[in-house]
Coordinates of N, CA and C in Angstrom, one line a residue:
X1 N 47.3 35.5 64.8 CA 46.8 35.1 63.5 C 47.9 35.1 62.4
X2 N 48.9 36.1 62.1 CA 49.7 36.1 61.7 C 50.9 34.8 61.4
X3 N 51.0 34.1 62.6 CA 51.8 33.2 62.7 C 51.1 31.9 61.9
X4 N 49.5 31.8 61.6 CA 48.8 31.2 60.8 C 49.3 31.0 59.5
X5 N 48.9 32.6 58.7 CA 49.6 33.0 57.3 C 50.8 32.2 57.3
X6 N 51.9 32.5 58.4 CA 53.6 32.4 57.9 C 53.9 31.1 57.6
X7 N 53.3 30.4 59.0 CA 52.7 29.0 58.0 C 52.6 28.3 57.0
X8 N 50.9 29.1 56.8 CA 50.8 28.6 55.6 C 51.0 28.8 54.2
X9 N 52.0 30.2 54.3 CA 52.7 30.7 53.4 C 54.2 30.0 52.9
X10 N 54.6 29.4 54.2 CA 55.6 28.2 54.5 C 55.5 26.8 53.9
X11 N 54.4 26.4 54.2 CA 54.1 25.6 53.7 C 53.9 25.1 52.5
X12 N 53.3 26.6 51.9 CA 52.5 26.7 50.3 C 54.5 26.4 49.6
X13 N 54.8 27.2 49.8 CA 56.5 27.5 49.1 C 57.1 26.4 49.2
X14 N 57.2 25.2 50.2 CA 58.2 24.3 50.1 C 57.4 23.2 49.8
X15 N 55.8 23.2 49.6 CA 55.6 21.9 48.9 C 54.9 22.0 47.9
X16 N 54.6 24.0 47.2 CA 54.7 23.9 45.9 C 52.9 23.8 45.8
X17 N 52.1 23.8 47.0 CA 50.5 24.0 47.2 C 50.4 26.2 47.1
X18 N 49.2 25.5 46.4 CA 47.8 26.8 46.4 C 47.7 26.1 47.3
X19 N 46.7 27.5 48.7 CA 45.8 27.0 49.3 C 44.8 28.4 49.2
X20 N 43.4 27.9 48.9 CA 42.5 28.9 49.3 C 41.2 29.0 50.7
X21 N 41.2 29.8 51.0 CA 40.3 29.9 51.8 C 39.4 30.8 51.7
X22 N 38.2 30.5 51.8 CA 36.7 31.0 51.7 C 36.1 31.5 52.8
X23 N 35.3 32.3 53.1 CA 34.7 33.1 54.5 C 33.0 32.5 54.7
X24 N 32.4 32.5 55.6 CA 31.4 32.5 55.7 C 30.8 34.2 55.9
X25 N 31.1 35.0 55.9 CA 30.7 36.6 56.0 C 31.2 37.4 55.2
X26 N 32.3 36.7 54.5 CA 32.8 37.6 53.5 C 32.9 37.2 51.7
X27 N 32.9 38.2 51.1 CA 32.3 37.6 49.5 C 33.8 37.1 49.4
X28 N 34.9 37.4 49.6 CA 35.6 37.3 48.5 C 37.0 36.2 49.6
X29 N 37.9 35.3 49.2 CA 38.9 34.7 49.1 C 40.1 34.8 49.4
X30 N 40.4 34.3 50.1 CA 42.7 34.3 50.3 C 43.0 33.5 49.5
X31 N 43.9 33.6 49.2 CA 45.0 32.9 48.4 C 45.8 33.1 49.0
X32 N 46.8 32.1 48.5 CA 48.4 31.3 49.7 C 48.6 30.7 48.5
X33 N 50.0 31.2 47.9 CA 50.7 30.7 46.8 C 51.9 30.7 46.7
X34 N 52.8 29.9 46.1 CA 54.6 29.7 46.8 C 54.8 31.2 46.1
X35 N 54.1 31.2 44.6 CA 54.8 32.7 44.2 C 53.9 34.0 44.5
X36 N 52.6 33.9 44.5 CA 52.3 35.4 44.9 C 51.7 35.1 46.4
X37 N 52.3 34.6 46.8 CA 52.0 34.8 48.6 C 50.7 34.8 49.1
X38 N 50.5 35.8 49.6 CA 49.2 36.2 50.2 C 48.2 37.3 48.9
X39 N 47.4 36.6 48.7 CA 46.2 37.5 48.1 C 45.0 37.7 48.1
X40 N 44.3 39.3 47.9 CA 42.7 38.5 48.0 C 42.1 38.4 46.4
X41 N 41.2 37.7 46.8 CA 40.6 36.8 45.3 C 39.0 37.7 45.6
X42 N 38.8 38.3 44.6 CA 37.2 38.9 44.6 C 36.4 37.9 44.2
X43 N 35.1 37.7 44.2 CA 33.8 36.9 44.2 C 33.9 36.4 42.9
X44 N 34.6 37.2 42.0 CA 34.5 36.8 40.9 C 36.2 35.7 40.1
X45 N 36.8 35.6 41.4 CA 38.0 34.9 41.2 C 39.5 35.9 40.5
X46 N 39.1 36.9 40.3 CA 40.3 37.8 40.3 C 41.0 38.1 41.3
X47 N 42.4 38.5 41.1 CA 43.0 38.8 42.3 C 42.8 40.4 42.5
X48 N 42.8 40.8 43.3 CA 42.4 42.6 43.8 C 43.3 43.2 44.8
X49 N 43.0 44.2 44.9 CA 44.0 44.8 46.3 C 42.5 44.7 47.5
X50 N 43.4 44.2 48.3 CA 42.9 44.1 49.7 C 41.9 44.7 50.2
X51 N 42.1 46.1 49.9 CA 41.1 46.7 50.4 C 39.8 46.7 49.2
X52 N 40.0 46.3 48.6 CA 38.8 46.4 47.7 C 37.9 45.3 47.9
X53 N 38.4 44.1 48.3 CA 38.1 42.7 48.8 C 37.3 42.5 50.3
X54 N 38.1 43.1 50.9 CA 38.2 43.5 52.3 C 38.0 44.5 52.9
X55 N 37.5 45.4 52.6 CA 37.2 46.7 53.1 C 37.2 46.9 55.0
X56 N 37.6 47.6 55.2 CA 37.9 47.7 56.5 C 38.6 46.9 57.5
X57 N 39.0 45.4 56.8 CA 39.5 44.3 57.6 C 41.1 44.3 57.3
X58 N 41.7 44.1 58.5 CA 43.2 43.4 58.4 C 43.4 42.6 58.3
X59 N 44.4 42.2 57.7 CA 44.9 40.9 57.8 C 44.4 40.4 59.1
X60 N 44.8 40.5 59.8 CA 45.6 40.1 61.3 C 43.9 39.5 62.0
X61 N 42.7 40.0 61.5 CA 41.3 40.2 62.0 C 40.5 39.3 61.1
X62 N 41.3 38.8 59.4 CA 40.2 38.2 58.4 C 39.9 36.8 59.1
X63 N 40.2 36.2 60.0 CA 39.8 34.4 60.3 C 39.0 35.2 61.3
X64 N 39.0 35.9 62.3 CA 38.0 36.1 63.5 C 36.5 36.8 63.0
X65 N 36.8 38.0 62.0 CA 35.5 39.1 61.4 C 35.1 38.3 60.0
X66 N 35.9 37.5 59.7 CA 34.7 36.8 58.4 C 34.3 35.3 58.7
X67 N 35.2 34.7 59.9 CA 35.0 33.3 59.9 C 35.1 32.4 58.6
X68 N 36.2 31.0 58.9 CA 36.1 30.5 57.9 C 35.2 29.3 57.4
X69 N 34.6 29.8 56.0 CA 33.8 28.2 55.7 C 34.6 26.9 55.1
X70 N 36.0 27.2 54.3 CA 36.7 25.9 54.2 C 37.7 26.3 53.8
X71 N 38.6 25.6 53.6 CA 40.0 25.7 53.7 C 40.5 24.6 52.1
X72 N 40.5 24.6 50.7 CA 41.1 24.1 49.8 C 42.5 24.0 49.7
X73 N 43.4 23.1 49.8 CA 44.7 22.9 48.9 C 44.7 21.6 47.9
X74 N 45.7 22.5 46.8 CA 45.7 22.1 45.6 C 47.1 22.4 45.6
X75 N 47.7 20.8 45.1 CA 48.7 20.3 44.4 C 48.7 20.5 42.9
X76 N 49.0 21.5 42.1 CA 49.2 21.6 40.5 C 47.4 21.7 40.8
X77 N 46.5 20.6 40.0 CA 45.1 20.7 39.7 C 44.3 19.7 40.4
X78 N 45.0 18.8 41.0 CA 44.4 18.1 42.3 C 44.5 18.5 43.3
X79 N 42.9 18.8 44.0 CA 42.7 19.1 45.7 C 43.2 17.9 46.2
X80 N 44.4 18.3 46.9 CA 44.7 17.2 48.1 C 44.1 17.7 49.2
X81 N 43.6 18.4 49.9 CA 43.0 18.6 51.4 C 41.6 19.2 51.0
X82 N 40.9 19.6 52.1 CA 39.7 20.3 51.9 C 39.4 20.1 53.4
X83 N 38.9 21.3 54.2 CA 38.7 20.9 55.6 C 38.0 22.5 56.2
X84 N 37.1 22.4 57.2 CA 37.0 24.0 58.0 C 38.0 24.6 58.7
X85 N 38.3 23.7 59.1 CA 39.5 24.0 60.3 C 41.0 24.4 59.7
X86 N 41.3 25.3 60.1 CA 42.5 25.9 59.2 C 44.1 25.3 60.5
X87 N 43.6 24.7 61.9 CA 44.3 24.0 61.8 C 44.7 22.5 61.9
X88 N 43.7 22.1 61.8 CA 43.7 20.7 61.3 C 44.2 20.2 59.5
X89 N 43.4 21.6 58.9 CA 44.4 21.7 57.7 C 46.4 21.3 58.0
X90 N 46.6 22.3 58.9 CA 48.4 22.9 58.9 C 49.3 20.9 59.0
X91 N 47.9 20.8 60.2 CA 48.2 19.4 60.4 C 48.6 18.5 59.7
X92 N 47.7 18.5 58.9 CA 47.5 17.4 57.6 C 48.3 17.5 56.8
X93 N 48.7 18.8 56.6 CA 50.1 19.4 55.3 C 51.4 19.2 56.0
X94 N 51.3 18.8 57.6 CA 52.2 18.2 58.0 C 53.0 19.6 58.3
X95 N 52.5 20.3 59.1 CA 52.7 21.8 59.7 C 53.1 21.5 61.1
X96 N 53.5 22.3 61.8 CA 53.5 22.5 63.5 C 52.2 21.6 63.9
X97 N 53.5 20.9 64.8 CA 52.4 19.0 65.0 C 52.0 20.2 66.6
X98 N 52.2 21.0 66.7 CA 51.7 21.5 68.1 C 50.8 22.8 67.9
X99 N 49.6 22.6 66.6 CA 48.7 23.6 66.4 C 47.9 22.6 67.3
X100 N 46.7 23.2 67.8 CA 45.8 22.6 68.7 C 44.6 23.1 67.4

């Protein structure tokens, strides 16, 4: 799962995309941003520490124990993507053409 993040942490930085992702189990948000990297976003759209977001989850565990309901990227203030699949997203941002 990690090689996911680096990704799309990779991604976010050299083309200058937010991307957020939303859970179906979990209240609160990732964020993927060229400058603050990885974050969690509470229910209320703040950014927070992890564990207050996440309570008991790792990184490494948040796509398997919260499942994802969608995947947003945003260029500046326009969504360019929007998808469930986090890698069909990588795809489309023109990521590792060998995510299945």
């Amino acid at each position: 799962m990690l090689k996911i993040f680096e990704t799309l942490i990779s991604l976010s930085r050299e083309r200058g995309l937010r991307i957020e992702i939303s859970f179906l189990k979990c209240k609160g948000r990732l964020l993927i941003d060229k400058e603050l990297e990885l974050k969690a976003v509470d229910e209320f759209g703040n950014i927070s520490s992890w564990a207050r977001v996440f309570p008991g989850i790792s990184i490494q565990n948040i796509l398997d124990q919260c499942g994802v309901k969608k995947i947003d990227v945003y260029k500046g203030q326009e969504k360019i993507v929007e998808n469930e699949n986090i890698y069909e997203v990588i795809r489309e941002l023109g990521g590792i053409a060998s995510y299945k």
